[in-house]
PDB file of C-alpha atoms and ligand atoms in Angstrom:
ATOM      1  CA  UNK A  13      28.075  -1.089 -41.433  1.00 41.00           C
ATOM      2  CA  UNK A  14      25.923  -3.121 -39.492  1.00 46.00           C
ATOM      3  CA  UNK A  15      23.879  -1.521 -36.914  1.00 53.00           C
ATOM      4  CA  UNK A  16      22.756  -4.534 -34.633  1.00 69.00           C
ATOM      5  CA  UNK A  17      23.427  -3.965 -30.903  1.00 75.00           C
ATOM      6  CA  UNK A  18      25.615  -6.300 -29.201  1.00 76.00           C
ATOM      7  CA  UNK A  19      25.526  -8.244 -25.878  1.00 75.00           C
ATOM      8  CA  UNK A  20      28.189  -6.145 -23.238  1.00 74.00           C
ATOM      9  CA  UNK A  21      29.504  -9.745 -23.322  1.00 75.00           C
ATOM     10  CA  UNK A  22      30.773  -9.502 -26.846  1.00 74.00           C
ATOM     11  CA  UNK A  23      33.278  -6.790 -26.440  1.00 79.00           C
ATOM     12  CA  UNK A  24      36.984  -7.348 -25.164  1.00 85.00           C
ATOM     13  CA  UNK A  25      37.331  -6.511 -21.767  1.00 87.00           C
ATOM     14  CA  UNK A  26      40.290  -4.263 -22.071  1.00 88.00           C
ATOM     15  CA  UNK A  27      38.219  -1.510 -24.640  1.00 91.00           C
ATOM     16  CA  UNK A  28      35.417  -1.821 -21.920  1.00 91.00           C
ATOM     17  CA  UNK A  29      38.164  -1.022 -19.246  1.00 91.00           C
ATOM     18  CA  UNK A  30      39.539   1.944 -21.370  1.00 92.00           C
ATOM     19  CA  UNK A  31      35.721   3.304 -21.922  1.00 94.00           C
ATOM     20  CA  UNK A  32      35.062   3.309 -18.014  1.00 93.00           C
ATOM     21  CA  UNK A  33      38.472   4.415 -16.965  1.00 91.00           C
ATOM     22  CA  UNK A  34      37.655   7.907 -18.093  1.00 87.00           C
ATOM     23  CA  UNK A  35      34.483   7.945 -15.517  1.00 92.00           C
ATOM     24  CA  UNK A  36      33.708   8.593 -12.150  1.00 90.00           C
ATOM     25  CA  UNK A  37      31.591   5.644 -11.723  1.00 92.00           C
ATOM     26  CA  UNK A  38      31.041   2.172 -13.571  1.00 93.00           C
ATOM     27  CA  UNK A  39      27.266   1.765 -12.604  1.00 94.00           C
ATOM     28  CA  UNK A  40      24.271   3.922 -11.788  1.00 97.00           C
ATOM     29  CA  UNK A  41      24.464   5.299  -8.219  1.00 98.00           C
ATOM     30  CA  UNK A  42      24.918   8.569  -6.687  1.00 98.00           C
ATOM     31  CA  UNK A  43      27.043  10.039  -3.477  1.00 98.00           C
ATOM     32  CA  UNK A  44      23.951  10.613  -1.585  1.00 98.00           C
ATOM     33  CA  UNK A  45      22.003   7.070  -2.700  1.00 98.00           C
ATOM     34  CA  UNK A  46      25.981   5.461  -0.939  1.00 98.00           C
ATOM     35  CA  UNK A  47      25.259   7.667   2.090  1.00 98.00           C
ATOM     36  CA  UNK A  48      21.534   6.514   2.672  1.00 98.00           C
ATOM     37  CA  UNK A  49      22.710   3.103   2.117  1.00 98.00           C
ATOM     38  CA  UNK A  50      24.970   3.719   5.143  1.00 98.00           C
ATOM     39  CA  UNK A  51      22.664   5.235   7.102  1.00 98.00           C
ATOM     40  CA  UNK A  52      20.816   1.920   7.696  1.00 98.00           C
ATOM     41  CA  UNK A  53      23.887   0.354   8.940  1.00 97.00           C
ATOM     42  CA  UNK A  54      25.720   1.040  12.448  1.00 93.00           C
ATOM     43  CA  UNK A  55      28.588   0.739  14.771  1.00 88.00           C
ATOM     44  CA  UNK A  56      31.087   1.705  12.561  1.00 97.00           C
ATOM     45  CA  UNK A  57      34.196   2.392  14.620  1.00 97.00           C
ATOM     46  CA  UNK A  58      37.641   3.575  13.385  1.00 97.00           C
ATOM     47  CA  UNK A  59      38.656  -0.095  14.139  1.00 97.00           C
ATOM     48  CA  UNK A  60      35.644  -1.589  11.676  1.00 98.00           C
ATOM     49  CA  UNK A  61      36.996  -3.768   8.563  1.00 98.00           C
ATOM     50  CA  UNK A  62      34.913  -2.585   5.266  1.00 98.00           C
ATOM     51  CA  UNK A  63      35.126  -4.430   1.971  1.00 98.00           C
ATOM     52  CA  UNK A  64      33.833  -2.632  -1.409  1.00 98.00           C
ATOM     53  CA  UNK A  65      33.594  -5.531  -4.039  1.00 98.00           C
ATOM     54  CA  UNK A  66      33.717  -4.453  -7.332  1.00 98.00           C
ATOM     55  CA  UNK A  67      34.974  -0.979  -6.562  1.00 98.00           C
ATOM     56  CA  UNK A  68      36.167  -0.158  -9.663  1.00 96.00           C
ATOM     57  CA  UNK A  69      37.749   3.604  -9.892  1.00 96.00           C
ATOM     58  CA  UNK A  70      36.188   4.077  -6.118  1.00 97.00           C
ATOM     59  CA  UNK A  71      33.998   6.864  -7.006  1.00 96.00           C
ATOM     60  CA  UNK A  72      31.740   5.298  -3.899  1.00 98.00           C
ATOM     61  CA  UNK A  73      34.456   4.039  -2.339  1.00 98.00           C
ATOM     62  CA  UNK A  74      35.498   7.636  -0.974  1.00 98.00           C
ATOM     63  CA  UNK A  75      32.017   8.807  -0.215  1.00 98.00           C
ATOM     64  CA  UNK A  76      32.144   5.697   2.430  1.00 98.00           C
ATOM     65  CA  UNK A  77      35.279   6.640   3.624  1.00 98.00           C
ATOM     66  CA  UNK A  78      34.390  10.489   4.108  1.00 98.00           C
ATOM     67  CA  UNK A  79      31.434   9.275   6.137  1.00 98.00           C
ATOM     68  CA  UNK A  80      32.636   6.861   8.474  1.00 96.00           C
ATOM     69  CA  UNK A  81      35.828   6.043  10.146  1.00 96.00           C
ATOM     70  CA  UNK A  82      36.887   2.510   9.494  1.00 97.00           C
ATOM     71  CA  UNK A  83      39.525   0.997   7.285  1.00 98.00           C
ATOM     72  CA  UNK A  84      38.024   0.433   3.284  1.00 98.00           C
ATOM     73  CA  UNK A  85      39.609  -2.254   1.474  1.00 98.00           C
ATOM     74  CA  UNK A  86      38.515  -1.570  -2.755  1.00 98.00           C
ATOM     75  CA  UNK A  87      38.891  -5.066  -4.856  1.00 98.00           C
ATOM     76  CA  UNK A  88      38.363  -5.348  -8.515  1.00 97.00           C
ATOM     77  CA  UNK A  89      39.286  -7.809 -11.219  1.00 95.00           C
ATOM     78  CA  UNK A  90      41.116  -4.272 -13.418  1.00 93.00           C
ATOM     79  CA  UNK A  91      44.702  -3.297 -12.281  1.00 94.00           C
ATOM     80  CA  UNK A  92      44.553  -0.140 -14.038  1.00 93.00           C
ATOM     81  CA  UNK A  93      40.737   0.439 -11.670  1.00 95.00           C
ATOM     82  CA  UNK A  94      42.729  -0.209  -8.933  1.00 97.00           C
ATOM     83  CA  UNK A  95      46.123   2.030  -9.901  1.00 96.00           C
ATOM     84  CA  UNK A  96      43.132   4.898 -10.790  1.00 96.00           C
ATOM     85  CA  UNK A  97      41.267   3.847  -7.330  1.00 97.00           C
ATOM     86  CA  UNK A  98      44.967   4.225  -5.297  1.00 98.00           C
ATOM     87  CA  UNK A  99      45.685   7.927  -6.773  1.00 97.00           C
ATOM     88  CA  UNK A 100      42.170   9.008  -6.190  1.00 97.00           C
ATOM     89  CA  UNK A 101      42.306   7.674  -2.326  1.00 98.00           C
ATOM     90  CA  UNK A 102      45.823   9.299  -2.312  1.00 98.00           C
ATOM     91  CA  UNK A 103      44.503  12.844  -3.973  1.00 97.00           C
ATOM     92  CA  UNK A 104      41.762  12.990  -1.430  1.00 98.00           C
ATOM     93  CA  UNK A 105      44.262  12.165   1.078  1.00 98.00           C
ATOM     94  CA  UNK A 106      42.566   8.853   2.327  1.00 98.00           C
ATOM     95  CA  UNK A 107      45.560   6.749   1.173  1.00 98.00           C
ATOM     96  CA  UNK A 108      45.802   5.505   4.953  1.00 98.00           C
ATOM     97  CA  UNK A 109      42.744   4.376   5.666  1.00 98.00           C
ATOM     98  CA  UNK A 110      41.592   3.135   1.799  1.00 98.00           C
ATOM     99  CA  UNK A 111      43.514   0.440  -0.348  1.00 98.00           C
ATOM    100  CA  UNK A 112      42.735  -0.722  -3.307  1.00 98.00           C
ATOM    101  CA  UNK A 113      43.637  -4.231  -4.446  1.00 98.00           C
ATOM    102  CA  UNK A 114      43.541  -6.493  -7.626  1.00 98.00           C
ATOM    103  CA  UNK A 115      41.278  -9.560  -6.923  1.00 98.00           C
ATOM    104  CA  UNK A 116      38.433 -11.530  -7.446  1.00 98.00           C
ATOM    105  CA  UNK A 117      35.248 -11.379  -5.776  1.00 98.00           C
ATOM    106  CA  UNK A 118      34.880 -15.426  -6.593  1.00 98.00           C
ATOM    107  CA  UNK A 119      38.434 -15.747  -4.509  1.00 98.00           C
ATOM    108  CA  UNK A 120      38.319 -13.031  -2.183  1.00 98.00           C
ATOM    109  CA  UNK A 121      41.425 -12.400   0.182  1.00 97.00           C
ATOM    110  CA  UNK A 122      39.841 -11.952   3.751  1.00 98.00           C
ATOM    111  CA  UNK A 123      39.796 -14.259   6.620  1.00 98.00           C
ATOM    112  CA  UNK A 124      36.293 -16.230   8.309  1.00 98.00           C
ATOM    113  CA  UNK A 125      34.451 -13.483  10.482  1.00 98.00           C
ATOM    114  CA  UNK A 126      37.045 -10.682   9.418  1.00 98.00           C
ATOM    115  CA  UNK A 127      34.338  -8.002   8.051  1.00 98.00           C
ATOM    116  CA  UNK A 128      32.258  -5.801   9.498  1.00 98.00           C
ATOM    117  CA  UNK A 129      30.779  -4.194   6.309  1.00 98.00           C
ATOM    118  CA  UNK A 130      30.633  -5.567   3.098  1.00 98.00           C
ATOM    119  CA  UNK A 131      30.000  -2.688   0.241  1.00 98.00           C
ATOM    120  CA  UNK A 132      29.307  -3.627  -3.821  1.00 98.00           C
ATOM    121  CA  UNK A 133      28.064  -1.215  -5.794  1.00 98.00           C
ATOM    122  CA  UNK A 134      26.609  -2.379  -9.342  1.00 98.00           C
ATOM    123  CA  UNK A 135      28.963  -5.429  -9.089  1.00 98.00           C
ATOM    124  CA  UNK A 136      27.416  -8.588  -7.210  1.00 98.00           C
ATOM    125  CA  UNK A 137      26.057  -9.824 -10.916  1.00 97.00           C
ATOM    126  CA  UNK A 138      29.188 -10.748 -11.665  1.00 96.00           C
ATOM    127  CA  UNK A 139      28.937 -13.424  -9.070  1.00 98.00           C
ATOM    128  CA  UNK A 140      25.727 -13.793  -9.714  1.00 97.00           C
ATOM    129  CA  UNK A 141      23.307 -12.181  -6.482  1.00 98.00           C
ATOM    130  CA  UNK A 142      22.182 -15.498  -4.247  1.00 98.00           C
ATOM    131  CA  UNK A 143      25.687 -17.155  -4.734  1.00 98.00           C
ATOM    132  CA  UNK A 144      27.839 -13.626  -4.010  1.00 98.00           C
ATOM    133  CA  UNK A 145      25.827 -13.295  -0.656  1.00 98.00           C
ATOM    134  CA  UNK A 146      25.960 -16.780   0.533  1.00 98.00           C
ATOM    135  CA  UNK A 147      29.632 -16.781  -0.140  1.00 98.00           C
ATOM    136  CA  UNK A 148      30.826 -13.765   1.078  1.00 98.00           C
ATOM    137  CA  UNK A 149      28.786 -14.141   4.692  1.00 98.00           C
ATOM    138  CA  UNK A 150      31.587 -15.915   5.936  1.00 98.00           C
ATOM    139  CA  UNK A 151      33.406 -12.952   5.829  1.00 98.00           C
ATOM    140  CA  UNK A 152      31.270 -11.163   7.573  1.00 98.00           C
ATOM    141  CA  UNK A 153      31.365 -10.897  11.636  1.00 98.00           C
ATOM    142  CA  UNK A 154      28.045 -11.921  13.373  1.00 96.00           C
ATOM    143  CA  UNK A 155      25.737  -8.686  13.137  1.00 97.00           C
ATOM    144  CA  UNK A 156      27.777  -7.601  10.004  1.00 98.00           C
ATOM    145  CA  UNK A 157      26.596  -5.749   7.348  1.00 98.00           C
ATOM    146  CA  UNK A 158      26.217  -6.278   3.563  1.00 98.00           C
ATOM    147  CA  UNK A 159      25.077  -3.405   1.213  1.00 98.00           C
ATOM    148  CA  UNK A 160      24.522  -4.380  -2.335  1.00 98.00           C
ATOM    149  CA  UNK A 161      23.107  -2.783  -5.461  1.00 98.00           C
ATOM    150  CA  UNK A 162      21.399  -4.868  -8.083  1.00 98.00           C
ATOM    151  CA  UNK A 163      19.384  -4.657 -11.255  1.00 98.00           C
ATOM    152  CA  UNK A 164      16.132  -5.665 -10.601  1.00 98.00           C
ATOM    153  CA  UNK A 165      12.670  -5.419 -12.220  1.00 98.00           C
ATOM    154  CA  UNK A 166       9.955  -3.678 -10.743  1.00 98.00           C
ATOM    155  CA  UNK A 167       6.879  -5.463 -12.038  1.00 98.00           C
ATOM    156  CA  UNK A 168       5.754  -9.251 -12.395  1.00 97.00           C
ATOM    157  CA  UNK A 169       5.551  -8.683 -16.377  1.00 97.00           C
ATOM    158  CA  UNK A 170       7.546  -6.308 -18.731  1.00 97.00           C
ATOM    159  CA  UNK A 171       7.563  -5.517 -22.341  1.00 98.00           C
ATOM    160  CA  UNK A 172       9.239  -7.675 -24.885  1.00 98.00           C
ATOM    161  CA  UNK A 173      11.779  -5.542 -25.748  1.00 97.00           C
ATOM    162  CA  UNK A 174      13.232  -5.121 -22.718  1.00 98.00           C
ATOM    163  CA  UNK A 175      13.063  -8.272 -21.415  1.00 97.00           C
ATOM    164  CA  UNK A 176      14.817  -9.951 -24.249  1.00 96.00           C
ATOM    165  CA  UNK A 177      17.858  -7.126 -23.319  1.00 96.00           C
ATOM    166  CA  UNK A 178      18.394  -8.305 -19.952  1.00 96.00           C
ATOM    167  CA  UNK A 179      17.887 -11.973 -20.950  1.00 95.00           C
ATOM    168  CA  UNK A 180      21.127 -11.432 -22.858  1.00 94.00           C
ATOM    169  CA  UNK A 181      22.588  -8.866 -20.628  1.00 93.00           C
ATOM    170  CA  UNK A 182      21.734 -10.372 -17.422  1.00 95.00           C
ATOM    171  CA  UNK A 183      19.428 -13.230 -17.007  1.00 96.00           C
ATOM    172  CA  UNK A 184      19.642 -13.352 -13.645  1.00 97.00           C
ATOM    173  CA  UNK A 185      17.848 -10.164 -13.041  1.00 98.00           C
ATOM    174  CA  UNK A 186      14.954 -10.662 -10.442  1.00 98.00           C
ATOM    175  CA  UNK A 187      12.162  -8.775  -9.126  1.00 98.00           C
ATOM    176  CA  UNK A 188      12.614  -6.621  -5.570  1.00 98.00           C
ATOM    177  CA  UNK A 189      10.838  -8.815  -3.289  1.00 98.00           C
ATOM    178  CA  UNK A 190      12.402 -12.182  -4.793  1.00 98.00           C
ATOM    179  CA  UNK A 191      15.514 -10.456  -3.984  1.00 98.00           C
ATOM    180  CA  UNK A 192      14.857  -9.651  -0.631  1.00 98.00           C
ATOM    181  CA  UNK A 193      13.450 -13.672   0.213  1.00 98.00           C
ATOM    182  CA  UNK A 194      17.080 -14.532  -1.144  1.00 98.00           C
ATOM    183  CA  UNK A 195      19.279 -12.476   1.140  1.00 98.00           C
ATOM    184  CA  UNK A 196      16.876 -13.858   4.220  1.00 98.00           C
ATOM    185  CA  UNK A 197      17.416 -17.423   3.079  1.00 98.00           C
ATOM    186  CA  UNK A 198      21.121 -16.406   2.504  1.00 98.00           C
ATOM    187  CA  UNK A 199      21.559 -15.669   6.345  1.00 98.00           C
ATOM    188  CA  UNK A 200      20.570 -12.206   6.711  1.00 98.00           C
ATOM    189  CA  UNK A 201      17.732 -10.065   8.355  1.00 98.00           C
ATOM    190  CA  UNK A 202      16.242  -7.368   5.726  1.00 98.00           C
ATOM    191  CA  UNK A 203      17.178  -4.325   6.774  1.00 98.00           C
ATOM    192  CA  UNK A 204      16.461  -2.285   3.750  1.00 98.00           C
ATOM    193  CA  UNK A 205      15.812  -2.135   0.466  1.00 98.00           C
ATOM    194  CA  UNK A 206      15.771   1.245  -1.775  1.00 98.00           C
ATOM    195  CA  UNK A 207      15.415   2.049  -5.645  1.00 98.00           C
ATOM    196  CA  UNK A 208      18.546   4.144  -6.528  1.00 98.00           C
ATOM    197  CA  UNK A 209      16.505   7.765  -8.121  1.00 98.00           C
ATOM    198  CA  UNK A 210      16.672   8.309 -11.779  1.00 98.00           C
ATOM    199  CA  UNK A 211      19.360  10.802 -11.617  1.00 97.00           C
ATOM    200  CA  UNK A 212      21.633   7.701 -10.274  1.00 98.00           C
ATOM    201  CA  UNK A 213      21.312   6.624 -13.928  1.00 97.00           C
ATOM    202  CA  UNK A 214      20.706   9.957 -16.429  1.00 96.00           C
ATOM    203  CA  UNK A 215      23.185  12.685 -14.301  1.00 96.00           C
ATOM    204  CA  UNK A 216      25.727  10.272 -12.934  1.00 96.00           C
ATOM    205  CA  UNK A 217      25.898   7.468 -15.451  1.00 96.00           C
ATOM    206  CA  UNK A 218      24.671   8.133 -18.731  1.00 96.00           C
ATOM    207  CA  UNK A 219      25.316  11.856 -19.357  1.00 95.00           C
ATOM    208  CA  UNK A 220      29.350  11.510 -17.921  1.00 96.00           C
ATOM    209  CA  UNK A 221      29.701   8.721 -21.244  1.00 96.00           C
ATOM    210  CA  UNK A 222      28.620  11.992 -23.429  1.00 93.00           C
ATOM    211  CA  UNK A 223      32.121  13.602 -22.866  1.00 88.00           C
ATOM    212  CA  UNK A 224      34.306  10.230 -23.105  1.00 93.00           C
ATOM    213  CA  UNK A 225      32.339   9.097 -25.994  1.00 94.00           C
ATOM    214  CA  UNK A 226      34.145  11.341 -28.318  1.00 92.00           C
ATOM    215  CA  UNK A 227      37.949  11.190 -26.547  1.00 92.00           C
ATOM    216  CA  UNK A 228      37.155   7.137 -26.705  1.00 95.00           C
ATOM    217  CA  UNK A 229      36.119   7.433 -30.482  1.00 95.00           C
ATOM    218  CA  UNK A 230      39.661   9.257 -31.736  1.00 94.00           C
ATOM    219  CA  UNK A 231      41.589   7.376 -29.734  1.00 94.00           C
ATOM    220  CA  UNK A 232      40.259   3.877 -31.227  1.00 94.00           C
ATOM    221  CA  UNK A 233      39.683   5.379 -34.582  1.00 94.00           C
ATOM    222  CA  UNK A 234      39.136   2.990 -37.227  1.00 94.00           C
ATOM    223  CA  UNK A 235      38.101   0.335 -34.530  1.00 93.00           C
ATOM    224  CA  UNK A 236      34.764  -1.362 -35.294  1.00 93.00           C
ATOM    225  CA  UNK A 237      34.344  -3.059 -31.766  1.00 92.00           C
ATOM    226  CA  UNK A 238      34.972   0.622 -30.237  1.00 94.00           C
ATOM    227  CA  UNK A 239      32.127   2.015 -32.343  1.00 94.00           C
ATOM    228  CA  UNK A 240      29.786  -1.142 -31.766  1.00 93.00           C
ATOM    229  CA  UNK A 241      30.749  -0.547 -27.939  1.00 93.00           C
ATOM    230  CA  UNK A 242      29.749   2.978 -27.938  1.00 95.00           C
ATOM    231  CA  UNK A 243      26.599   1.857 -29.804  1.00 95.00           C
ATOM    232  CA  UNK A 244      25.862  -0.632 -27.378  1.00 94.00           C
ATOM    233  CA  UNK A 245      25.831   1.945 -24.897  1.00 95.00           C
ATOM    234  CA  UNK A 246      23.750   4.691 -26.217  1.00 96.00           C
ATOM    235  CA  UNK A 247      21.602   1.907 -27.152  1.00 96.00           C
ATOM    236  CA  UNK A 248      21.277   1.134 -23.106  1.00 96.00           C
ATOM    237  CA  UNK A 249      20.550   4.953 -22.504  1.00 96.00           C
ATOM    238  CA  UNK A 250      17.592   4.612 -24.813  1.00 97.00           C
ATOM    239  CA  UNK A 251      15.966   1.671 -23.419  1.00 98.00           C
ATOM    240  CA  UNK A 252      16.566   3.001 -19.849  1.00 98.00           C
ATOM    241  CA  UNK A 253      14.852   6.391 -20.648  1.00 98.00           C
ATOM    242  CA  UNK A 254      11.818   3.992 -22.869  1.00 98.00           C
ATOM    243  CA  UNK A 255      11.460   1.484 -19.774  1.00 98.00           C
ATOM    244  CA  UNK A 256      12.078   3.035 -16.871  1.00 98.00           C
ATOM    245  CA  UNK A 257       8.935   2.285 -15.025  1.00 98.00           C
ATOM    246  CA  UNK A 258       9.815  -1.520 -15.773  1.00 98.00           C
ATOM    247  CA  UNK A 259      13.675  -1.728 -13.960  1.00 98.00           C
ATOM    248  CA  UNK A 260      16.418  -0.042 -11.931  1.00 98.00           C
ATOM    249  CA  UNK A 261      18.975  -0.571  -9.637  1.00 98.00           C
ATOM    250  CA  UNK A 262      18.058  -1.289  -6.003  1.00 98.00           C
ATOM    251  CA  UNK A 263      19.669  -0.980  -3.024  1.00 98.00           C
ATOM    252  CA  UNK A 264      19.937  -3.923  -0.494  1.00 98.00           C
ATOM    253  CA  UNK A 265      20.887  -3.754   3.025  1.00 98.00           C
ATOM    254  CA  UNK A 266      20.901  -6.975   5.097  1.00 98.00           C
ATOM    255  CA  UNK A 267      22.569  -7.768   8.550  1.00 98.00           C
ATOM    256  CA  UNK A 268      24.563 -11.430   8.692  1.00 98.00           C
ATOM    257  CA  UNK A 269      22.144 -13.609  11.218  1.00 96.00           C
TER     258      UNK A 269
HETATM  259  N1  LIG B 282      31.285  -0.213  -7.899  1.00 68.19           N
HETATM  260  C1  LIG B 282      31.658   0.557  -9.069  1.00 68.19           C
HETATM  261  C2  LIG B 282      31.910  -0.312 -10.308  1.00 68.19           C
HETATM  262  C3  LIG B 282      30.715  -1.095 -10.809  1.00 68.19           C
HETATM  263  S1  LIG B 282      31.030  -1.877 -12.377  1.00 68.19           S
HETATM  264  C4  LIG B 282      30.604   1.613  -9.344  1.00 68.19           C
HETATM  265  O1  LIG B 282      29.465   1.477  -8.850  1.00 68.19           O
HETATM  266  O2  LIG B 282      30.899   2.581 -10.045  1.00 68.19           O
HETATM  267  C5  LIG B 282      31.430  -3.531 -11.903  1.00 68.19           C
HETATM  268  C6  LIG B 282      32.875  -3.707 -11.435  1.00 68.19           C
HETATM  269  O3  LIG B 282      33.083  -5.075 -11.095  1.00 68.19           O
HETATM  270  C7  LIG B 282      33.922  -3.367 -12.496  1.00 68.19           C
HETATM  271  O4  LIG B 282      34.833  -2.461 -11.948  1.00 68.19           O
HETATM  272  C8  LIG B 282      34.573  -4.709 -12.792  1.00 68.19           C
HETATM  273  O5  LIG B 282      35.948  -4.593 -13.124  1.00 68.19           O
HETATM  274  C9  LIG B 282      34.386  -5.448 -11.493  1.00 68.19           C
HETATM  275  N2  LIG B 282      34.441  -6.917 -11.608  1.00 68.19           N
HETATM  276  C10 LIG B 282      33.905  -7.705 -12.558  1.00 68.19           C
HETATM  277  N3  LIG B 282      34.117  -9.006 -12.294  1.00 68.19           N
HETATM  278  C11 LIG B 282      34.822  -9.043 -11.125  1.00 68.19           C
HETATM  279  C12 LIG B 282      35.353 -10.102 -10.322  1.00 68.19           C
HETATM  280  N4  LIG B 282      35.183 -11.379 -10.662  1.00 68.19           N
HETATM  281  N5  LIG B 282      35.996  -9.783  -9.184  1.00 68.19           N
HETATM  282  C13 LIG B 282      36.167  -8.491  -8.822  1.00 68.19           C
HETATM  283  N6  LIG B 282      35.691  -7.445  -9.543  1.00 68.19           N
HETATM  284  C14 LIG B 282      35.033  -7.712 -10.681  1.00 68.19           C
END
């Protein structure tokens, strides 16, 4: 057996699905890191138009909609985030005022001007951070709002190690204050930017995989890209706990211009 880790981008997308299915959340973040995020932004009405991109199963999606009144629309790539997303809105009784729907943040279903708040937890990357925010401003109503969490590094030089990770993981990470000149020369005025606390990563990301790992295991018994995924992933628990003083996620508030 071979014990070299893997790039996330080796691994089919369905056993990723099926490993994140079982979890609250997708990426590190917390309920009360969504709530200060919101508390930079205002004049949210119950007639305000919110967009989470990248919502996955919604686990922030309902925190937003238990803390202010508008209408949530959840997109993500997964129909069976979205089915999961749909019964957990409809178990918490928000079914009327949060949707989710399949879609793609590179094609995404809204009309010029149509947004007030844009929300995307641990999912701009996909997109790629500069490109997502200069093309989903046009959504966005003059004054709007876009809330984003991102990977970033927190110092000009980092160890080896973990800067050959995110080269392969995601080579588009950036420092904090790069990222903020981006979303300014995007079209936005800096309203905030946060790191997300450690717990957003150890209590509410890493130690929730401890109790799927196993379920995941016996269920794909026998399957070598299951145990190479599950690898992968304690492997990324490691180097966050060795290197934490070199990355995180960040939060980034900006208001369209
Ligand atoms: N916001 C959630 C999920 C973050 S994981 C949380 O914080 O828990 C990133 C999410 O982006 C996944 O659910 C993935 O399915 C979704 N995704 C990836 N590429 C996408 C695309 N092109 N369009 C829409 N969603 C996408």
């Amino acid at each position: 057996m071979s014990n070299e880790i893997k790039s996330i981008h080796e691994f089919e997308l369905n056993l990723i699905c099926d490993y994140f299915s079982n979890l609250k959340r997708q990426g590190p973040g917390s309920p009360e890191v969504t709530q200060k995020a919101l508390s930079f932004i205002d004049n949210l009405t119950v007639e305000s138009k919110i967009a989470d991109i990248g919502c996955g199963t919604g686990g922030q999606t309902m925190v937003l909609a238990q803390n202010e009144p508008g209408q949530i629309t959840g997109i993500d790539l997964f129909s069976r985030f979205i089915d999961l997303f749909n019964s957990n809105a409809k178990e918490l009784n928000l079914q009327k005022r949060v949707k989710g729907m399949v879609g793609n943040m590179e094609n995404l279903p809204f009309q010029t001007s149509e947004l007030d708040l844009i929300w995307s937890e641990g999912a701009i990357y996909n997109i790629g951070f500069e490109r997502g925010l200069r093309e989903w401003r046009d959504f966005l109503k003059p004054g709007g709002y876009i809330a984003v969490s991102e990977a970033s590094w927190f110092t000009e030089e980092r160890p080896d190690e973990i800067e050959k990770f995110w080269q392969l993981e995601y080579p588009g990470i950036d420092t904090v204050p790069n990222r903020v000149l981006q979303m300014q020369k995007a079209g936005y005025i800096p309203v905030a930017s946060f790191i997300l606390p450690e717990n957003c990563w150890t209590k509410h990301f890493f130690e929730p995989q401890v109790l799927v790992r196993e379920s995941f295991l016996t269920k794909h018994a026998g399957n070598k890209m299951a145990e190479d995924f599950v690898a992968n992933m304690k492997h990324e628990a490691k180097l966050y706990a060795k290197y934490k003083e070199y990355y995180g996620y960040v939060f980034f508030i900006g208001k369209k211009f």
